[in-house]
Coordinates of N, CA, C and O in Angstrom, one line a residue:
X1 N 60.4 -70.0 178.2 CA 59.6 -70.4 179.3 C 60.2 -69.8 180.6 O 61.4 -69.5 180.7
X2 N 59.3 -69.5 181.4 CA 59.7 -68.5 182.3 C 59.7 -69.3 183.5 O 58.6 -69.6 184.1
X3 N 61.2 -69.8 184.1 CA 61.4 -70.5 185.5 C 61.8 -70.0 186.5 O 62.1 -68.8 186.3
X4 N 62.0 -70.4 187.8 CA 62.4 -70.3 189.2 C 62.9 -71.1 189.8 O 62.6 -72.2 189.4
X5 N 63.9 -71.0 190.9 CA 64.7 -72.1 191.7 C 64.5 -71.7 193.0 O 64.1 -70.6 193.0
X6 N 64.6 -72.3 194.0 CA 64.9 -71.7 195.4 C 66.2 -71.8 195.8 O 66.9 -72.7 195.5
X7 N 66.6 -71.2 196.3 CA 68.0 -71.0 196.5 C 68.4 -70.7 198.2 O 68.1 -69.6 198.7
X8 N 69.1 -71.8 199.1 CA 69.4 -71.5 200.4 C 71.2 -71.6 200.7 O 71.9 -72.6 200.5
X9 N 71.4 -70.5 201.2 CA 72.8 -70.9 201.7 C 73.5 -70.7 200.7 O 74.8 -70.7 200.9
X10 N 73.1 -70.6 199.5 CA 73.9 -70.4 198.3 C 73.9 -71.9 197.6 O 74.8 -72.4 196.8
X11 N 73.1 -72.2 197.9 CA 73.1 -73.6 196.8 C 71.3 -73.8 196.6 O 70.4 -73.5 197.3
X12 N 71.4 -74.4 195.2 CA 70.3 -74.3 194.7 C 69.2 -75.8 195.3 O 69.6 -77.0 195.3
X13 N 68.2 -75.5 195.8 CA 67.7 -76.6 196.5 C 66.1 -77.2 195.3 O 65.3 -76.4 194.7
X14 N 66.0 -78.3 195.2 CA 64.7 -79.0 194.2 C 64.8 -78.6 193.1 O 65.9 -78.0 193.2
X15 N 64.4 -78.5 191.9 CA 64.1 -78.7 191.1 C 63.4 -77.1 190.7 O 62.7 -76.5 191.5
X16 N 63.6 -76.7 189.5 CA 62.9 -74.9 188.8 C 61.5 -75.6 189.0 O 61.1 -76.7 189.2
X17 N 61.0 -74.3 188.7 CA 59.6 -74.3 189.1 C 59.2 -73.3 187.7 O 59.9 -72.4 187.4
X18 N 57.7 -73.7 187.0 CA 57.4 -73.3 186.0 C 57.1 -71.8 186.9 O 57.0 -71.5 188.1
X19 N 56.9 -70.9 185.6 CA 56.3 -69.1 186.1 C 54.9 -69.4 186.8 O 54.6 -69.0 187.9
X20 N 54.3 -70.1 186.0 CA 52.8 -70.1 186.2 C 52.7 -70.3 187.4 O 52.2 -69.5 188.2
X21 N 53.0 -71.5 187.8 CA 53.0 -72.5 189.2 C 54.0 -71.4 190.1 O 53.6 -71.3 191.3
X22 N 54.8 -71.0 189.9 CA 55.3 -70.4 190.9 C 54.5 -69.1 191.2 O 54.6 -68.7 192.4
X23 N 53.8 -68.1 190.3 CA 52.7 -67.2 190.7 C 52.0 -67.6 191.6 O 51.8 -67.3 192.7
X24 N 51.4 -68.7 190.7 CA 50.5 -69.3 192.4 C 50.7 -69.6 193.5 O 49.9 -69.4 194.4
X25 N 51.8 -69.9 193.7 CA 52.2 -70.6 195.2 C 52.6 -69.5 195.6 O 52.3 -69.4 196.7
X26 N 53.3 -68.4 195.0 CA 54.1 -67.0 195.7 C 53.4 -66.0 195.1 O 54.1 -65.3 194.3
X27 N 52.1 -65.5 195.2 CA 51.7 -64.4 194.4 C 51.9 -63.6 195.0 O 51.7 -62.5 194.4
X28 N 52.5 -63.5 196.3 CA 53.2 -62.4 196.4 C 54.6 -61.5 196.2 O 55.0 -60.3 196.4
X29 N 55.3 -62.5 195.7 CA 56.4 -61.8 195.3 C 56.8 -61.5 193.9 O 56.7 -62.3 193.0
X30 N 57.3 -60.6 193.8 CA 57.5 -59.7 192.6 C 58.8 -60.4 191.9 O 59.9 -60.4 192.4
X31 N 58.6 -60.8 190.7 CA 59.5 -61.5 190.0 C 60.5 -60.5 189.0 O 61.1 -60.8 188.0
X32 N 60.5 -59.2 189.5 CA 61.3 -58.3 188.8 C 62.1 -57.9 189.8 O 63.1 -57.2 189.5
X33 N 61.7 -58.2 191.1 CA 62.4 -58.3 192.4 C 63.0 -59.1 193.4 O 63.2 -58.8 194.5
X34 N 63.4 -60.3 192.9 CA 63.0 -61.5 193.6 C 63.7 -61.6 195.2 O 64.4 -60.6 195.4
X35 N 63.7 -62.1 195.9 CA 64.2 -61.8 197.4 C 65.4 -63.0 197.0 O 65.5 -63.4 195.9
X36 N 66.1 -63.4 197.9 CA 67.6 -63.9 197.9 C 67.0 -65.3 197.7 O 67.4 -65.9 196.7
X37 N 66.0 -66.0 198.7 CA 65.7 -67.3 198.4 C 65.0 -68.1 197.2 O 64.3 -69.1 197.2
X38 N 65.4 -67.2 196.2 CA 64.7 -67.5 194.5 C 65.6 -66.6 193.8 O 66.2 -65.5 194.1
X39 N 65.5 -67.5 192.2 CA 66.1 -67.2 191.7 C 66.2 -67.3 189.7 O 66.3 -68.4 189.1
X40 N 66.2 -66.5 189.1 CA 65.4 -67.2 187.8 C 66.2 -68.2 187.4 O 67.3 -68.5 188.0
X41 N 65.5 -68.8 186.4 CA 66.3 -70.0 185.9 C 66.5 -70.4 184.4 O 65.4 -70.9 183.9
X42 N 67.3 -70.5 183.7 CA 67.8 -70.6 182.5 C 67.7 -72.1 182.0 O 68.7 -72.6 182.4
X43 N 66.8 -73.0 181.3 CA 66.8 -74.0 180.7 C 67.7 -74.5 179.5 O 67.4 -74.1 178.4
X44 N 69.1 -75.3 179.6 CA 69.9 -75.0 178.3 C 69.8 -76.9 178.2 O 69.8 -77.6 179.1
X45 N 69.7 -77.2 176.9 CA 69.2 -78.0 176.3 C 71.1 -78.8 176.6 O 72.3 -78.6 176.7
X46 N 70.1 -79.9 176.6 CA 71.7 -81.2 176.8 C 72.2 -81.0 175.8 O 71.6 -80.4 175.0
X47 N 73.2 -81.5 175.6 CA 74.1 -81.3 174.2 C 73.6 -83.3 173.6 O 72.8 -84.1 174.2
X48 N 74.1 -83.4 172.8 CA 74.2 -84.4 172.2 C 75.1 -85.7 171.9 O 75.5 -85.9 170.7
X49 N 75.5 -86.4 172.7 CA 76.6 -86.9 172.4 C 77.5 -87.5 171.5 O 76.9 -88.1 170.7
X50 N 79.0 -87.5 171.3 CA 79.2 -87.9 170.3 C 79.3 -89.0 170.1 O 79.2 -89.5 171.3
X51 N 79.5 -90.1 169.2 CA 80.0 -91.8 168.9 C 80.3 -92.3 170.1 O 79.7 -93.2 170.7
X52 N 81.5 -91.5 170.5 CA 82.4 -92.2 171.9 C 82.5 -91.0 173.0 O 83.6 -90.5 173.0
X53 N 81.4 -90.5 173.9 CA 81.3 -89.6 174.5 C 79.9 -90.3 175.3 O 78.9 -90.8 174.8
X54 N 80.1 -90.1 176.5 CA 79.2 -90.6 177.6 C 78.7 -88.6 178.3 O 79.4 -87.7 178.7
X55 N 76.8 -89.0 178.1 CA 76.0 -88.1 179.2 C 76.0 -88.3 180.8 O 75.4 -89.2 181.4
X56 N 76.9 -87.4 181.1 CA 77.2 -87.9 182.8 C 76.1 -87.1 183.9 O 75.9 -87.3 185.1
X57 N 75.3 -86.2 182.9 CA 74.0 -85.7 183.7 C 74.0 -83.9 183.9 O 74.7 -83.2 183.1
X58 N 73.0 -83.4 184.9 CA 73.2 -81.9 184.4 C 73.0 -81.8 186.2 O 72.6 -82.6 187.0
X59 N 73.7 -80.3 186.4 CA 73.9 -79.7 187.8 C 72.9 -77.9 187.6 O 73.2 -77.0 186.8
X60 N 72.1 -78.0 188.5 CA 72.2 -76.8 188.2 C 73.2 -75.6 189.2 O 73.5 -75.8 190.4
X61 N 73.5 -74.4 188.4 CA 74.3 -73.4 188.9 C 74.4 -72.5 188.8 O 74.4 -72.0 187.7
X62 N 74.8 -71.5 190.3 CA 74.1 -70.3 189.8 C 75.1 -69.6 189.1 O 76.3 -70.0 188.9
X63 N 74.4 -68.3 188.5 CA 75.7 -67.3 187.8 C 76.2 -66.4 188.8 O 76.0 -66.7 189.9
X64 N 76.8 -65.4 188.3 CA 77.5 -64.0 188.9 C 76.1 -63.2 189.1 O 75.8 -62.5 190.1
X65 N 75.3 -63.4 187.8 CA 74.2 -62.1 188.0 C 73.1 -62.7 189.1 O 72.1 -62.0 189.5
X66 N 73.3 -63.9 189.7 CA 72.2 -63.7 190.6 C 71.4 -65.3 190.2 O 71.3 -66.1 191.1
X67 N 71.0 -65.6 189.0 CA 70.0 -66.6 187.7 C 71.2 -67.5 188.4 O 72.1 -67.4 189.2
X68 N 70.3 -68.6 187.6 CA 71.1 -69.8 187.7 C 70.3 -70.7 186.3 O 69.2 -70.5 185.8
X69 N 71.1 -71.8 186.0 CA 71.1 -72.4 184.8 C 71.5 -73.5 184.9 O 72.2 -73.8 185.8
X70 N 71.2 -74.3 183.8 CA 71.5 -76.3 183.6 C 73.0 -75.8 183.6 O 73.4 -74.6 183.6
X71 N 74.1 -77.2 183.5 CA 75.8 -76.9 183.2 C 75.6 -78.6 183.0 O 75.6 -79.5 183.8
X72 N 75.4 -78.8 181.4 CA 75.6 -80.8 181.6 C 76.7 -80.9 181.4 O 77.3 -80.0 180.9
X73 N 77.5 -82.0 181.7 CA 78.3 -83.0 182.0 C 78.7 -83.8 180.7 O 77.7 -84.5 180.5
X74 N 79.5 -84.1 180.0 CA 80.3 -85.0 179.1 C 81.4 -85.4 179.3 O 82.1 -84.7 180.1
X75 N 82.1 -86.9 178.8 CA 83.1 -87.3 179.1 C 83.3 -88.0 177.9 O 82.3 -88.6 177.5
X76 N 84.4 -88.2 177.2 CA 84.8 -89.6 176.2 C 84.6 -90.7 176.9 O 84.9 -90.8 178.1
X77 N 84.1 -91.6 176.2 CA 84.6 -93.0 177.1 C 85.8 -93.2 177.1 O 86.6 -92.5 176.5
X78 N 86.2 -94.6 178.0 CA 87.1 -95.2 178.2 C 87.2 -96.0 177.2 O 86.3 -96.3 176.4
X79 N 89.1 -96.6 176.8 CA 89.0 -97.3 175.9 C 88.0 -98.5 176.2 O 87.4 -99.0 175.2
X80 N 87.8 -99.0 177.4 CA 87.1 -100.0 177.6 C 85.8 -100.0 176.8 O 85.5 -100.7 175.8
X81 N 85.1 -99.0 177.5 CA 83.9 -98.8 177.2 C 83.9 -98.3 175.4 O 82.9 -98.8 174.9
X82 N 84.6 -97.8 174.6 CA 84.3 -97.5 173.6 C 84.8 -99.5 172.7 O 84.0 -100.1 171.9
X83 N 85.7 -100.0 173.1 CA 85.8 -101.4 172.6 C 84.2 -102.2 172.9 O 83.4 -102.6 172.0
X84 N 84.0 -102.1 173.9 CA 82.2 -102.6 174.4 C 81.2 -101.8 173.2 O 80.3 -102.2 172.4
X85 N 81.6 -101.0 173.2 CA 80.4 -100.5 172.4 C 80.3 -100.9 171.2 O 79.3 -101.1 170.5
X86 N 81.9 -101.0 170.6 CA 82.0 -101.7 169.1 C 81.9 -103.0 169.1 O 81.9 -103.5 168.0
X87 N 81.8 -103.5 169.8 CA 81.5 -105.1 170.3 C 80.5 -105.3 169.8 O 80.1 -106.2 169.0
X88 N 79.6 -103.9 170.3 CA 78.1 -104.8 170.8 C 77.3 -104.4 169.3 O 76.2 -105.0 168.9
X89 N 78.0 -103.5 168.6 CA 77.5 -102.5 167.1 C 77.9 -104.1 166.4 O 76.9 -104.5 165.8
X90 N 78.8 -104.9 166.5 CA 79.7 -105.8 165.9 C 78.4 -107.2 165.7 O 78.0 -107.9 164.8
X91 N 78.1 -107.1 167.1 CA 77.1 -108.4 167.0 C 76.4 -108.2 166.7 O 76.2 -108.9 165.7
X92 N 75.5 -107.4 166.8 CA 74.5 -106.9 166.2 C 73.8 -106.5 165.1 O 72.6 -106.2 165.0
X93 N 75.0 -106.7 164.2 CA 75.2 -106.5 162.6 C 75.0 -108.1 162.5 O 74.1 -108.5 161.9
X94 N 76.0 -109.0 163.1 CA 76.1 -110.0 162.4 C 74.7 -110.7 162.9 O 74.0 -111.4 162.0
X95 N 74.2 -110.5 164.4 CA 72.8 -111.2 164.5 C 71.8 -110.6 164.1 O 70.8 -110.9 164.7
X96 N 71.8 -109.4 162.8 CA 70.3 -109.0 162.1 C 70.5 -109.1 160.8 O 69.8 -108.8 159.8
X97 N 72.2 -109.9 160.9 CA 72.0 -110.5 159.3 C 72.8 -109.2 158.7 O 72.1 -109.0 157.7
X98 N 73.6 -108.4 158.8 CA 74.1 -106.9 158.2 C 74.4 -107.3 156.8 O 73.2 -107.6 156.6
X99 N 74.9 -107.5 155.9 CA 75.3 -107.5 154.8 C 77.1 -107.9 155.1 O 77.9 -107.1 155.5
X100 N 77.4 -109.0 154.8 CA 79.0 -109.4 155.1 C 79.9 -108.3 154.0 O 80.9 -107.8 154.5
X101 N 79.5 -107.9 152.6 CA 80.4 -106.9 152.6 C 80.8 -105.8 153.0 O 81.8 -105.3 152.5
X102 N 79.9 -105.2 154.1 CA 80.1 -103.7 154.4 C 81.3 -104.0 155.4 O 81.7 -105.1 155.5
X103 N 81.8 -103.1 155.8 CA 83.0 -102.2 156.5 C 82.8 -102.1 158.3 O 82.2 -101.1 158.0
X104 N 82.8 -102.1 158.9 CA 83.5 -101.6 160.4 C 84.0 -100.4 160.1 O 85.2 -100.4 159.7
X105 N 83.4 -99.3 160.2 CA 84.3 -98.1 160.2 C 84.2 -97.8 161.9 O 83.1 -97.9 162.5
X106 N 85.5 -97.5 162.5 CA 85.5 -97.2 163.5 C 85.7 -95.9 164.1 O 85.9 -95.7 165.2
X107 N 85.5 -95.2 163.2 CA 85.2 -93.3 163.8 C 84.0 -93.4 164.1 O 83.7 -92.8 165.1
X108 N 82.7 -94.2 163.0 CA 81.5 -93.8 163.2 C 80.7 -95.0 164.3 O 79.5 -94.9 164.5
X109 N 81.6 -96.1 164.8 CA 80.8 -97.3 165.3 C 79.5 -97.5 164.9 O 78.4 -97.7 165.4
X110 N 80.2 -97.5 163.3 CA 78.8 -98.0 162.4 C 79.2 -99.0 160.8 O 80.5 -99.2 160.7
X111 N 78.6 -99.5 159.9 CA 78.9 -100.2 159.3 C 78.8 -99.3 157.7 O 77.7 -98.7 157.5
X112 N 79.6 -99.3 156.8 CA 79.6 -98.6 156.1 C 79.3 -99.2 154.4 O 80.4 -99.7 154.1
X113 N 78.7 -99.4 153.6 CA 79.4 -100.2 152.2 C 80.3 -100.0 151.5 O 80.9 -98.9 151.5
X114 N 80.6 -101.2 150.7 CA 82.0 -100.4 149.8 C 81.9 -99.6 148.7 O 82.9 -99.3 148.0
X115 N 80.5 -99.1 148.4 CA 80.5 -98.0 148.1 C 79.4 -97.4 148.4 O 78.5 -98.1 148.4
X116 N 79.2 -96.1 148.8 CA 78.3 -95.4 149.1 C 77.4 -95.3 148.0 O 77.7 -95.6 146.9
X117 N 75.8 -94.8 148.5 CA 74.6 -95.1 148.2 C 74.5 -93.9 147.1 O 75.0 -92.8 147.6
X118 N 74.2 -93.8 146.1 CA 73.8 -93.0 145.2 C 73.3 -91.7 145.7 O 72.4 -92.0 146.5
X119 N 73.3 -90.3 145.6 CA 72.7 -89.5 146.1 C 72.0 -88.6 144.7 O 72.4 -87.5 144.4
X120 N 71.2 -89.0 144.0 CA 70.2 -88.7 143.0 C 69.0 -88.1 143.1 O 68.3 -87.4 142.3
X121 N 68.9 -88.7 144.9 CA 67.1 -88.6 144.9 C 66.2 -89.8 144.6 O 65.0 -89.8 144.6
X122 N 67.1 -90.7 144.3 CA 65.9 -91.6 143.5 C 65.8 -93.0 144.5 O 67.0 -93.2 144.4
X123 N 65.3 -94.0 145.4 CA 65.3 -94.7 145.9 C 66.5 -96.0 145.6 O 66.8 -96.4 144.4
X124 N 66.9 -96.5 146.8 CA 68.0 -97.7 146.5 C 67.8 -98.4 147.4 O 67.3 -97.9 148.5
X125 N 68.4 -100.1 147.1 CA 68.5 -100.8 148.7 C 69.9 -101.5 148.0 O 70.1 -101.3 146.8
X126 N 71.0 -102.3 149.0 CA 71.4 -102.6 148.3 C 71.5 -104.2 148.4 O 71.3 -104.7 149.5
X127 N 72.1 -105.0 147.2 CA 72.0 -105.8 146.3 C 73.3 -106.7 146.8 O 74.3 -106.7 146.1
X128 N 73.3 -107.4 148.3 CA 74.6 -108.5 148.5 C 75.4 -108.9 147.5 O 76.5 -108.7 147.2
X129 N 74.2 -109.9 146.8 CA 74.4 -110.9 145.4 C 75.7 -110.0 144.6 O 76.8 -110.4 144.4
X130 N 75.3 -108.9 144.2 CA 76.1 -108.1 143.1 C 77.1 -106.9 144.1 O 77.9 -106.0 143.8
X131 N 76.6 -107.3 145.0 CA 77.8 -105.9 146.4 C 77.5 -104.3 145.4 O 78.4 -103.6 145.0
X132 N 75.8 -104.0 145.1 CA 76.1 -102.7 144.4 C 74.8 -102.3 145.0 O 74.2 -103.1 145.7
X133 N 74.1 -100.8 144.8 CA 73.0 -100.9 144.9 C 72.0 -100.6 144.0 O 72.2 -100.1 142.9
X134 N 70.9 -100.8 144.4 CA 69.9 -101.2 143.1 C 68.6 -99.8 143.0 O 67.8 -99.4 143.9
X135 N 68.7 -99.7 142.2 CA 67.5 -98.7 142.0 C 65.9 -99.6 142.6 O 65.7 -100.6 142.0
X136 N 65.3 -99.1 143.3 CA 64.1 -99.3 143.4 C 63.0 -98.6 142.9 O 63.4 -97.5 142.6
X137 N 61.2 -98.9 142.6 CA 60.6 -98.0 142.3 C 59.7 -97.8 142.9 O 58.9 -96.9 142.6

């Protein structure tokens, strides 16, 4: 997708602007030329965060060649905030009813069984009563 920024003073000012939309509003300037107060613009996809890693947002910035592009932002949580979050993974098992024998694993702030699900291909749920899981059809 082909973007644009305005650019004053050396900082990038609003928000890129699609190609299309910006033809229109500037049909006259040559986008293989652009004058100093524009500038193309590089769309780079947020990253994803991990278990215990907080999205702190995106800046845009320019480069050396001139372009400018997203730069997002990550941080680990805090022990605080990573205890909160297993807290809240914690109740939330127990108030949808989770299965009392699974696990707390705390790398994944998720709940695991004591043994893992068959990998066959063939459908399973599993079975409290017997702590195994059961083929379904």
């Amino acid at each position: 997708m082909e973007l644009y920024i305005r650019v004053k003073n050396g900082q990038t000012v609003g928000h890129p602007i699609v190609g299309d939309n910006f033809h229109q509003v500037f049909p006259a300037i040559d986008t293989n030329n652009l004058p100093s107060e524009f500038a193309r613009f590089t769309r780079v996809e947020a990253p994803i965060p991990g278990v215990y890693e907080v999205y702190e947002g995106v800046q845009y910035q320019l480069q050396d060649d001139g372009s400018c592009k997203d730069v997002h932002s990550m941080r680990d949580m805090t022990a605080n905030e990573k205890t909160d979050k297993q807290d809240k993974v914690k109740a939330l098992w127990e108030q949808d009813g989770g299965p009392e024998s699974w696990v707390f694993n705390e790398e994944t702030c998720s709940f695991d069984p004591p043994t893992p699900r068959p990998d066959d291909g063939k459908n399973y749920q599993w079975d409290e009563n017997t702590t195994s899981w059961v083929e379904i059809s």
